[in-house]
XYZ file of C-alpha atoms in Angstrom:
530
model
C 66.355 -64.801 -0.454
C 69.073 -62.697 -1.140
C 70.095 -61.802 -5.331
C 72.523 -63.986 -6.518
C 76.383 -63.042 -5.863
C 77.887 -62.027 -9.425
C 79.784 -64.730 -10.766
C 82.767 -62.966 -12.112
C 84.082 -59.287 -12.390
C 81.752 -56.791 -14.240
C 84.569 -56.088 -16.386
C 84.741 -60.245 -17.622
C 80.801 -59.539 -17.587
C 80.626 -56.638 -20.351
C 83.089 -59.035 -22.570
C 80.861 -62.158 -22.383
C 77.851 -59.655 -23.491
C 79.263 -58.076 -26.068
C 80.887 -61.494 -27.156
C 77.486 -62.922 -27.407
C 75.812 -60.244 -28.920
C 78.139 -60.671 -31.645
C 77.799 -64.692 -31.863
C 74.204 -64.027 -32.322
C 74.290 -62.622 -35.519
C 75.615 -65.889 -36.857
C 72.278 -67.217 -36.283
C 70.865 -64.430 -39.445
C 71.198 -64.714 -42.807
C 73.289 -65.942 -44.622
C 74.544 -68.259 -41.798
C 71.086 -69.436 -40.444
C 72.619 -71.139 -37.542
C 69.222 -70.480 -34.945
C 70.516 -72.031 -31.885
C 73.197 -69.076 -31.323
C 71.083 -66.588 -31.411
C 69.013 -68.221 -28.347
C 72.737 -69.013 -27.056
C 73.528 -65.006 -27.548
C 70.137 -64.247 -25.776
C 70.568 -66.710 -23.050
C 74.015 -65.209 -22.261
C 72.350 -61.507 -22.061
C 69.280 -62.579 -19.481
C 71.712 -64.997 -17.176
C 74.003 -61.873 -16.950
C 71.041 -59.526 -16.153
C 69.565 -62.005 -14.136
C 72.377 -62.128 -11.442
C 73.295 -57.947 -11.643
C 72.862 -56.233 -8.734
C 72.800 -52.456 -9.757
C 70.565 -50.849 -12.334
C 73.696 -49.071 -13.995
C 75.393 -52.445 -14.593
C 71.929 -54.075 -16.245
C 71.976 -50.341 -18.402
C 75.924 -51.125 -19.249
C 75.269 -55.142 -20.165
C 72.643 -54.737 -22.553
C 74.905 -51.946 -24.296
C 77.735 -54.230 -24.568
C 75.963 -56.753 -25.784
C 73.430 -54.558 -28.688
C 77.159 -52.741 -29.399
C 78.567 -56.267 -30.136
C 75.714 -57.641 -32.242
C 75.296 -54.057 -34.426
C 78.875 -53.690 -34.910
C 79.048 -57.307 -36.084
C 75.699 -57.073 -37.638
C 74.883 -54.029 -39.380
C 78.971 -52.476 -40.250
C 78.128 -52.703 -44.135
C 76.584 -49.319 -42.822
C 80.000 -48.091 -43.466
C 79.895 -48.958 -46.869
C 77.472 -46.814 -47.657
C 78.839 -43.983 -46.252
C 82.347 -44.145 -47.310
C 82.738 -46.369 -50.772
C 79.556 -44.563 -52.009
C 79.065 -41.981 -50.301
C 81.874 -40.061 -50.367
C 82.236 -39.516 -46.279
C 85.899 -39.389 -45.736
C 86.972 -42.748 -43.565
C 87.265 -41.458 -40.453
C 84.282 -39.805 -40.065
C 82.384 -42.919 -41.817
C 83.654 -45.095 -39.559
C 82.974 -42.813 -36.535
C 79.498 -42.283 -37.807
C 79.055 -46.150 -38.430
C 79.812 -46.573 -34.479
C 77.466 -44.046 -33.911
C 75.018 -45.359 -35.325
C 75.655 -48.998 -33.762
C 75.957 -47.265 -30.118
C 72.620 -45.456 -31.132
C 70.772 -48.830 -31.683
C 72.521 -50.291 -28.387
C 70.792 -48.079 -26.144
C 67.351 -50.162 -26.748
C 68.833 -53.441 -25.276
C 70.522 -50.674 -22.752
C 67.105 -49.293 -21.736
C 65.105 -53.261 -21.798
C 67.875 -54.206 -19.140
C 67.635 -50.890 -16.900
C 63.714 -51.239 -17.271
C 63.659 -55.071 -15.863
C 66.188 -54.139 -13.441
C 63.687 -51.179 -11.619
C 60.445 -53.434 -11.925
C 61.991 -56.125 -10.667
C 63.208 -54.294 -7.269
C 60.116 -52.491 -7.532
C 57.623 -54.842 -7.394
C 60.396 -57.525 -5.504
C 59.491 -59.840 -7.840
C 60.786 -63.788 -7.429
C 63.675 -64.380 -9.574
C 61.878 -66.897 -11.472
C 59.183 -64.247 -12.495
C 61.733 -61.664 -13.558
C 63.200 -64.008 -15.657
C 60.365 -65.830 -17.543
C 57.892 -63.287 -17.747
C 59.493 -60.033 -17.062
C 62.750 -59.719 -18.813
C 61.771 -61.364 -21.899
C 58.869 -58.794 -22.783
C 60.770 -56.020 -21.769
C 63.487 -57.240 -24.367
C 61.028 -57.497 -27.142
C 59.595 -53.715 -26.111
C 62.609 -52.127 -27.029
C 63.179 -54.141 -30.107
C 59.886 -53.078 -31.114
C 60.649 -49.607 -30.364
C 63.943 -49.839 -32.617
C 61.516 -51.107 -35.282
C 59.525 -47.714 -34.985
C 61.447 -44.630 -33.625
C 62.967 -42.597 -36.467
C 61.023 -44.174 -38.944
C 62.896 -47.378 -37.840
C 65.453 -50.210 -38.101
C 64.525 -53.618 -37.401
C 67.429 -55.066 -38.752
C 68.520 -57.966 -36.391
C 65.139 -58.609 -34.751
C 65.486 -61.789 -33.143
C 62.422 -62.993 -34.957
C 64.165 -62.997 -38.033
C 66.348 -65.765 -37.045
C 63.508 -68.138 -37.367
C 63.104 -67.926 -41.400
C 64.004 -71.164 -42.997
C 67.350 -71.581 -44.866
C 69.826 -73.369 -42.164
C 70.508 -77.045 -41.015
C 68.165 -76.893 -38.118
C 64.725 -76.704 -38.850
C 63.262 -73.387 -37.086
C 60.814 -74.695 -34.781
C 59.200 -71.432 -33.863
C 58.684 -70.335 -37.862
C 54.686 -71.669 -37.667
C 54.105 -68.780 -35.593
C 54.682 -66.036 -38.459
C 51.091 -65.992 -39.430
C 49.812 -65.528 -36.038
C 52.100 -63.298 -33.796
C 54.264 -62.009 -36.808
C 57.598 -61.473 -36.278
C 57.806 -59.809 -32.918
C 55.625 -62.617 -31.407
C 58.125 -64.749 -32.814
C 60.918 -62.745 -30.870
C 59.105 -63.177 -27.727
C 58.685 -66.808 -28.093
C 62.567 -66.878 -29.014
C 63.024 -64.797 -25.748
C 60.985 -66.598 -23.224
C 62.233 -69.974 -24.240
C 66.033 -68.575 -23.858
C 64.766 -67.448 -20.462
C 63.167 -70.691 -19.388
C 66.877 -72.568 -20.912
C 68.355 -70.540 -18.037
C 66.158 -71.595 -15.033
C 66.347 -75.192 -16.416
C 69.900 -75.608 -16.692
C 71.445 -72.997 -14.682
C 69.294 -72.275 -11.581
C 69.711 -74.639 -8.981
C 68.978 -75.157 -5.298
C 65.903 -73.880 -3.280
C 64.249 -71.373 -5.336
C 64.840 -73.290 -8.420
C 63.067 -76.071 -7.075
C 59.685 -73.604 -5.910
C 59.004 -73.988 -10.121
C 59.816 -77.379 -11.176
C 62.191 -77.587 -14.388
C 60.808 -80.517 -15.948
C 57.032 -78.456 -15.933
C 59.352 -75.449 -18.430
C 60.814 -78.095 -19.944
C 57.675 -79.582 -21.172
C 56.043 -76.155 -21.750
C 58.546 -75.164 -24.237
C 59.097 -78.305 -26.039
C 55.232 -78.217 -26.303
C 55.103 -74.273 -28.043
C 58.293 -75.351 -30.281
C 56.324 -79.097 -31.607
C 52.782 -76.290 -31.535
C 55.608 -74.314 -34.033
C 56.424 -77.454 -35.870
C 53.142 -78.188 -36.883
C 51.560 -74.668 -37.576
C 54.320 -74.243 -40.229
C 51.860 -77.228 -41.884
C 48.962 -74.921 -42.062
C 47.844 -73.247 -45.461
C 46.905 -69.717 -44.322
C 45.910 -69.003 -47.805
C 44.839 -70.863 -50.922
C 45.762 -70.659 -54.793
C 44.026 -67.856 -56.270
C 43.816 -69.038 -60.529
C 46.535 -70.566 -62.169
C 50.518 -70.223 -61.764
C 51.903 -66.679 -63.571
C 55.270 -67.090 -65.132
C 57.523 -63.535 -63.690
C 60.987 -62.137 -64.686
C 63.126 -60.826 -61.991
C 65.802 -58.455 -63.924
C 68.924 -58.021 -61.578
C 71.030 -55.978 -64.094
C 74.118 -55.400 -61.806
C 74.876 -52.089 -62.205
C 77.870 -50.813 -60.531
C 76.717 -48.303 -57.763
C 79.154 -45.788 -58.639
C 78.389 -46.005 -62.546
C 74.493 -46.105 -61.736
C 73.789 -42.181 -62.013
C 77.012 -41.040 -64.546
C 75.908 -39.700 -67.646
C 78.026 -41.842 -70.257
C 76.027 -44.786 -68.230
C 72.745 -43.746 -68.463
C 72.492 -45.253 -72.229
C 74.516 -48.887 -71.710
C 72.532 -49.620 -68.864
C 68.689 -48.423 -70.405
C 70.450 -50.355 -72.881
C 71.534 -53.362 -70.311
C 67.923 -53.764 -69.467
C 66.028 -53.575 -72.749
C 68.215 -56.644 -73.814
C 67.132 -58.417 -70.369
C 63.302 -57.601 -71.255
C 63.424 -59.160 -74.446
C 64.910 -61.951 -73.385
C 62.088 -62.765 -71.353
C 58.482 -63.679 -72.419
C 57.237 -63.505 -68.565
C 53.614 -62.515 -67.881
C 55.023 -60.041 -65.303
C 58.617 -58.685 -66.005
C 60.291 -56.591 -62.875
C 62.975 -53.965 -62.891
C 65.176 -53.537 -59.403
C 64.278 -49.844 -57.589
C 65.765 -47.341 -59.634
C 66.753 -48.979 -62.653
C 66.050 -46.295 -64.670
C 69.086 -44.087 -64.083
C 67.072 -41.200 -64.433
C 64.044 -39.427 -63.720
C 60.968 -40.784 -65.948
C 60.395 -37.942 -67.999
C 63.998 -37.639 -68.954
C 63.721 -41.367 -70.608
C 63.898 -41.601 -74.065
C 60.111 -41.669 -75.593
C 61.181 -44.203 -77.701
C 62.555 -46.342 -75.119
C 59.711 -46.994 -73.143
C 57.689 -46.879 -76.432
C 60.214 -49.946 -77.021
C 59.102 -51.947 -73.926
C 54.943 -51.076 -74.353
C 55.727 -52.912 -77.824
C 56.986 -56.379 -76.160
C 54.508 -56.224 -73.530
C 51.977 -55.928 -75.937
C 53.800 -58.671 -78.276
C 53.690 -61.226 -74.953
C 50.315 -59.724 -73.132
C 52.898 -58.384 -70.311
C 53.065 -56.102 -67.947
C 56.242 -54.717 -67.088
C 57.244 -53.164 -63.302
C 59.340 -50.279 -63.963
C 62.010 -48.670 -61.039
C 62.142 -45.202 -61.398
C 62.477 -41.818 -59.343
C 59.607 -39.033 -60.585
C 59.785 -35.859 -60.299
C 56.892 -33.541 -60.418
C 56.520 -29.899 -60.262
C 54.501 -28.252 -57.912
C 52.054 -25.767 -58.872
C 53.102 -26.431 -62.719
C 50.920 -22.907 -63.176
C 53.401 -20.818 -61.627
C 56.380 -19.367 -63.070
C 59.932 -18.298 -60.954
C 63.415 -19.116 -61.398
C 63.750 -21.914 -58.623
C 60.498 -24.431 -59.267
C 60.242 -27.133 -56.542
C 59.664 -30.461 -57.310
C 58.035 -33.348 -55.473
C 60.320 -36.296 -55.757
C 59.101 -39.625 -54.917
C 60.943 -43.390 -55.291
C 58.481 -44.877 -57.878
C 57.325 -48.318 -59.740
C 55.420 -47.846 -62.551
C 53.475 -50.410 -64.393
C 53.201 -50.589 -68.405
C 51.874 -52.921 -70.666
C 48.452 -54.766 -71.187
C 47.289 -53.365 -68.218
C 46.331 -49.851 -67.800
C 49.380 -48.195 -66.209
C 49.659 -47.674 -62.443
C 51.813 -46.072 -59.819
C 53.195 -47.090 -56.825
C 55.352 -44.218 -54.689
C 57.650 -45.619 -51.815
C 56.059 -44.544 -48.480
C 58.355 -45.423 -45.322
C 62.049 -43.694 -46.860
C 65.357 -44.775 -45.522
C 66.615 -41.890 -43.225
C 70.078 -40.154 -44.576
C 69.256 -42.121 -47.826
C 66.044 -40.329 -48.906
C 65.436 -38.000 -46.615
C 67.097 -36.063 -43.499
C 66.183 -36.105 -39.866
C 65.414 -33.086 -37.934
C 68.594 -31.653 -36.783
C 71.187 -34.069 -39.235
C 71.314 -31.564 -42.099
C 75.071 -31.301 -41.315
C 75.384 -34.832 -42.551
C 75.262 -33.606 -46.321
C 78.741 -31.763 -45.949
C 80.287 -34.882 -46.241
C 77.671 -37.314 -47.892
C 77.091 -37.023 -51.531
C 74.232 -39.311 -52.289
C 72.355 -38.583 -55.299
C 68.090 -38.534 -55.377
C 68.302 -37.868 -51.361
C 65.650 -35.160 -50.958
C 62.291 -38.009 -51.753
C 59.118 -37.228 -50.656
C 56.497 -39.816 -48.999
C 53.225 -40.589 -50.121
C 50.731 -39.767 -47.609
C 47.667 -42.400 -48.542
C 47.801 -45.886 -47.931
C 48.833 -47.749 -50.475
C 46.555 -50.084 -52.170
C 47.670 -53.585 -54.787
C 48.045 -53.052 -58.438
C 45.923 -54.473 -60.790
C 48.730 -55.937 -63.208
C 49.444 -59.577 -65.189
C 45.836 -60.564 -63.849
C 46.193 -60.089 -60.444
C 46.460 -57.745 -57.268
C 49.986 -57.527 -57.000
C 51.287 -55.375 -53.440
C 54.694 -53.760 -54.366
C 56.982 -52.350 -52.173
C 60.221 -51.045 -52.280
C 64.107 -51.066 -50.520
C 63.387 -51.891 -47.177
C 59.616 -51.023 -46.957
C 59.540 -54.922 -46.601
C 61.269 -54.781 -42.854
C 57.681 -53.553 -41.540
C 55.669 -56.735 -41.473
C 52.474 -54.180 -40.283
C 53.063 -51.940 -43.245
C 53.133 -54.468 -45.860
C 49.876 -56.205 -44.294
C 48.063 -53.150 -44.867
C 47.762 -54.084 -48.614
C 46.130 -57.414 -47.532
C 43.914 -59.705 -47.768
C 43.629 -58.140 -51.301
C 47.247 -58.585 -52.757
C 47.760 -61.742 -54.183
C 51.628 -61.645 -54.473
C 54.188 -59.354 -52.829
C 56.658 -57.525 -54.967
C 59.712 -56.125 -53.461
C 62.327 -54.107 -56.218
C 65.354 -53.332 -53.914
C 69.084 -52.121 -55.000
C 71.704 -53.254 -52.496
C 74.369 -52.238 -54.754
C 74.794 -49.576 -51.826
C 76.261 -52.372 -49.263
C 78.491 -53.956 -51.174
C 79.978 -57.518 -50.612
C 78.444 -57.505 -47.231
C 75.569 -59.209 -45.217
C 73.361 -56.479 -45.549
C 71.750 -58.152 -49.136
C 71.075 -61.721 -47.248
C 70.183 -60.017 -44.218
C 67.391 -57.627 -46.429
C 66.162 -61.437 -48.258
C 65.187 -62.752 -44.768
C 62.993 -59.721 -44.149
C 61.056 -60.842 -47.430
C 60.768 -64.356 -45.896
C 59.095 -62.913 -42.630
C 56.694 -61.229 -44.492
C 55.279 -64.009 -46.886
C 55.161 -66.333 -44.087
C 52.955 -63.456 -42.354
C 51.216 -62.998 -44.924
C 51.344 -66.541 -46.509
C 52.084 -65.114 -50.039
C 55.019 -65.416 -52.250
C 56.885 -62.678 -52.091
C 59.384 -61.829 -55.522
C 62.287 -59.728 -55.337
C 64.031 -57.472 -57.753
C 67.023 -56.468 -56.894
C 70.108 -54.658 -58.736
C 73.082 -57.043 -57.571
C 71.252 -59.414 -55.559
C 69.118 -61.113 -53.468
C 66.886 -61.507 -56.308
C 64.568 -64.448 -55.256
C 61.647 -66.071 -55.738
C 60.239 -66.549 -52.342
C 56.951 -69.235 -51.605
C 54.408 -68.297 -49.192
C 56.232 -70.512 -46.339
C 59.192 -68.360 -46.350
C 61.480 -70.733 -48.792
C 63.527 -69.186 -50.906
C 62.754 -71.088 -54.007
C 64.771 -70.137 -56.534
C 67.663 -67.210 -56.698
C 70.285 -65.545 -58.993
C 73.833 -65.687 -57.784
C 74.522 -62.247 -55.960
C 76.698 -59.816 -58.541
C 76.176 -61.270 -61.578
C 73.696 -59.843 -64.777
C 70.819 -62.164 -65.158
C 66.506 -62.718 -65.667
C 65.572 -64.865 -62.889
C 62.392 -66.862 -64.397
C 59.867 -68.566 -62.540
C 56.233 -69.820 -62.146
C 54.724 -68.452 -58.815
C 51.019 -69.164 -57.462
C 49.299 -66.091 -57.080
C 46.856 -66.823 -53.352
C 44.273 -65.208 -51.398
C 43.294 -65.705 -48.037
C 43.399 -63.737 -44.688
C 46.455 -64.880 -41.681
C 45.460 -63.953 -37.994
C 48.683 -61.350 -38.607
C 47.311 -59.748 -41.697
C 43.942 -59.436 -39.288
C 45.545 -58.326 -36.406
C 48.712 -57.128 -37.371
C 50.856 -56.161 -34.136
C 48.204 -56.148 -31.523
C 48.333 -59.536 -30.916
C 52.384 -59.525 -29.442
C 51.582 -55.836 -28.583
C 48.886 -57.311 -25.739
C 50.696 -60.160 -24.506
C 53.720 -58.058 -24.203
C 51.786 -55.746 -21.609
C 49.906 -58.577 -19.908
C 53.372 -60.425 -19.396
C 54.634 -57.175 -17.793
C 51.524 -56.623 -16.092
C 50.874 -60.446 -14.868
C 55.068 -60.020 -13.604
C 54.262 -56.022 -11.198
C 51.086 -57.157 -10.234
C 50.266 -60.979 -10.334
C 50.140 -62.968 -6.556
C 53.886 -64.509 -6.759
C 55.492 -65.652 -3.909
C 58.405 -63.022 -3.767
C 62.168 -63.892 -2.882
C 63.664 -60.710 -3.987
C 63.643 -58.018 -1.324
C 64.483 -54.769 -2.474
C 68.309 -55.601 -1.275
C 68.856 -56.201 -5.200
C 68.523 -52.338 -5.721
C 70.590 -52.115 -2.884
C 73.997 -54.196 -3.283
């Protein structure tokens, strides 16, 4: 059977992609809306279904990643010009950039299905269903991992709870993670398309009502696994204290600041007679050492008036070979929480940094003749990390967007009772980048099945339960103590077990099942051809 004739010129083609790339991103925070992001999906496949040259399937999925990460992820610009001091043209050329940069992995999933399909002449129904799918999910797992990685916009994420529509595929979370999630999204968008769109002879070789059933079946399986308690209270309830002190960006690091807001947070501390208080990353405007003694001396005394610990955001800075002498010391810098109180105090350094935030690239040093972001030289820790012995419990902290990598915050499991993220979005602005970071922190306690509490400077801060519900929340940009009793819960999830392998192995096997399985084959290689 010959490929399908393209329905309309290539040029109407690369407007419907990047139109639906963009749609899609109503279905993320803070919208919720699901169903367009399989709509946006849908649109992509049935587009590379029907192209006929492997240039045209590289060009579609760049229209349509360009449309979703322009739409998506443009509070990048914020950044880089209202903080960062990159004059407008260049931030917004370097926003673009960046957006064509992350493009190229839909770009590469489409020219990848495009070659195995003519290679192996596979039937239109397996390129479609099993094929283009997994190669989708590939690349977005790639984007999650090249260049220390940016997830942002996984499709998986668009299954977190929050909208109208119930998310049937959410159950999933604990078993496949998040990826599995966005190949479940993927392959149910794909079988949409040979339900409602394919007709005639070859549609008929796999009957619809059969992928009808199947997926109805794996989205009711979804229903009913987001029922299952993965984990199971661990003692009784701890009352916490998210501080979210709302401290301009471009005040945070002046000196005539540095004493109103140590100032703004002592007050917020006191106010509070938590078991566990929190601080927001960096909420120390300056490095630990450099803090008054008699500040911190200040917060030891509550803590020890209320049995507390307290979470403190700070960057350290520590000399290297303190021995030596010279003129021009260097200093390892690291992105830090440190615990005092009741407890004995403990250290947790951020490990996964934010490129051009915390650290540079190979090769982007000319970025920093325009940038002027303070603190961007950290240094990662090199162990792996392990809970914090605080307030009673094992408590896994991470910080910024360390909580994007489902895999990295499962390596603190199954000891961590709760998950502590201490963020400042104060970077992005009024954008969607702050609701966008809070449904990363639902993925992971539903992977993990703990709650997960944020700390944020201007917002999301947010208790979140262990299925992903955002419990309770301060208004974004606003000074407040967000207090709440959370249950503290052990337990192991097939995704804290397994982590990635699990999607990582059905991924291949769908690939491999697609080049190599015994399909009756209507392509010919005339698709490669046309």
């Amino acid at each position: 059977m010959a490929a399908h004739p393209e329905p309309m010129n290539f040029g109407a083609q690369l407007l419907l992609a990047s139109s639906g790339g963009a749609l899609g991103v109503l279905g993320f925070a803070p919208i919720y809306f699901w169903p367009l992001t399989l709509l946006s999906i849908g649109v992509l496949f049935a587009l590379w279904q029907r192209c006929q040259k492997p240039w045209r399937a590289f060009a579609l999925g760049f229209a349509w990643g360009l449309g979703q990460f322009v739409v998506g992820v443009s509070w990048i610009y914020v950044s880089l010009h209202d903080y960062g001091g990159m004059p407008m043209i260049l931030a917004a050329t370097a926003t673009l950039l960046f957006c064509a940069y992350l493009a190229l992995y839909p770009a590469f999933a489409g020219l990848l299905q495009h070659w195995l399909t003519v290679r192996f002449k596979m039937a239109p129904e397996v390129a479609l269903i099993a094929l283009i799918p997994a190669c989708f999910v590939a690349f977005e797992y790639l984007r999650g991992w090249i260049v220390s990685g940016f997830p942002w916009l996984s499709l998986g994420y668009s299954q977190t709870p929050g909208g109208i529509i119930t998310a049937p595929l959410a159950g999933y979370a604990a078993i496949v993670g998040m990826y599995g999630i966005s190949w479940l999204l993927a392959v149910s968008a794909a079988i949409a398309i040979w339900v409602f769109i394919n007709t005639g002879k070859t549609a008929r070789k796999v009957p619809r009502g059969v992928l009808a059933a199947i997926t109805i079946a794996a989205w009711s399986a979804g229903l009913v696994l987001s029922y299952v308690n993965w984990s199971e209270p661990s003692g009784k309830p701890l009352k916490v204290a998210l501080l979210q002190g709302n401290v301009e960006q471009s005040l945070k690091w002046r000196d005539d600041q540095r004493a109103p807001t140590l100032e703004n947070y002592r007050q917020m501390i006191r106010e509070s007679d938590a078991a566990l208080v929190v601080m927001p990353e960096t909420a120390l405007p300056d490095f630990l050492d450099r803090i008054p003694p008699e500040y911190l001396e200040s917060l030891r005394a509550h803590a020890a008036t209320h049995g507390a610990d307290i979470l403190l955001g700070a960057p350290i800075a520590e000399r290297i070979r303190p021995e030596s002498t010279g003129d021009n010391p260097q200093y390892h810098l690291a992105n830090s929480a440190v615990s005092i109180g009741t407890s004995p105090s403990q250290r947790y350094d951020k490990q996964h940094l934010v490129a051009f935030g915390e650290f540079v690239p190979p090769l982007f040093s000319w970025v920093y003749r325009w940038l002027k972001i303070p603190l961007s030289d950290f240094n990662a820790r090199d162990d792996v990390p392990r809970p914090m012995h605080i307030a009673g419990h094992r408590i896994a902290v991470n910080i910024c967007y360390e909580d994007a990598f489902g895999r990295e915050i499962a390596a603190q499991l199954p000891e961590a009772e709760l998950l502590v993220n201490m963020s400042n979005m104060a970077w992005f602005g009024r954008s969607l980048a702050p609701d966008q970071h809070a449904q990363m922190s639902q993925m992971r306690a539903m992977e993990t099945s703990r709650w997960m509490l944020r700390a944020t400077n201007t917002g999301v801060t947010a208790a979140v339960n262990e299925k992903g519900e955002i419990v309770k929340m301060l208004p974004q940009f606003s000074r407040g103590v967000l207090e709440i009793e959370v249950q503290p819960r052990i337990g192991i999830t097939p995704f804290v077990r397994w982590k990635d392998g699990v999607i990582l192995g059905l991924l291949l096997l769908a690939m491999a099942a697609a080049c190599f399985g015994k399909f009756e084959k209507h392509y010919t290689s005339a698709r490669g051809q046309q």
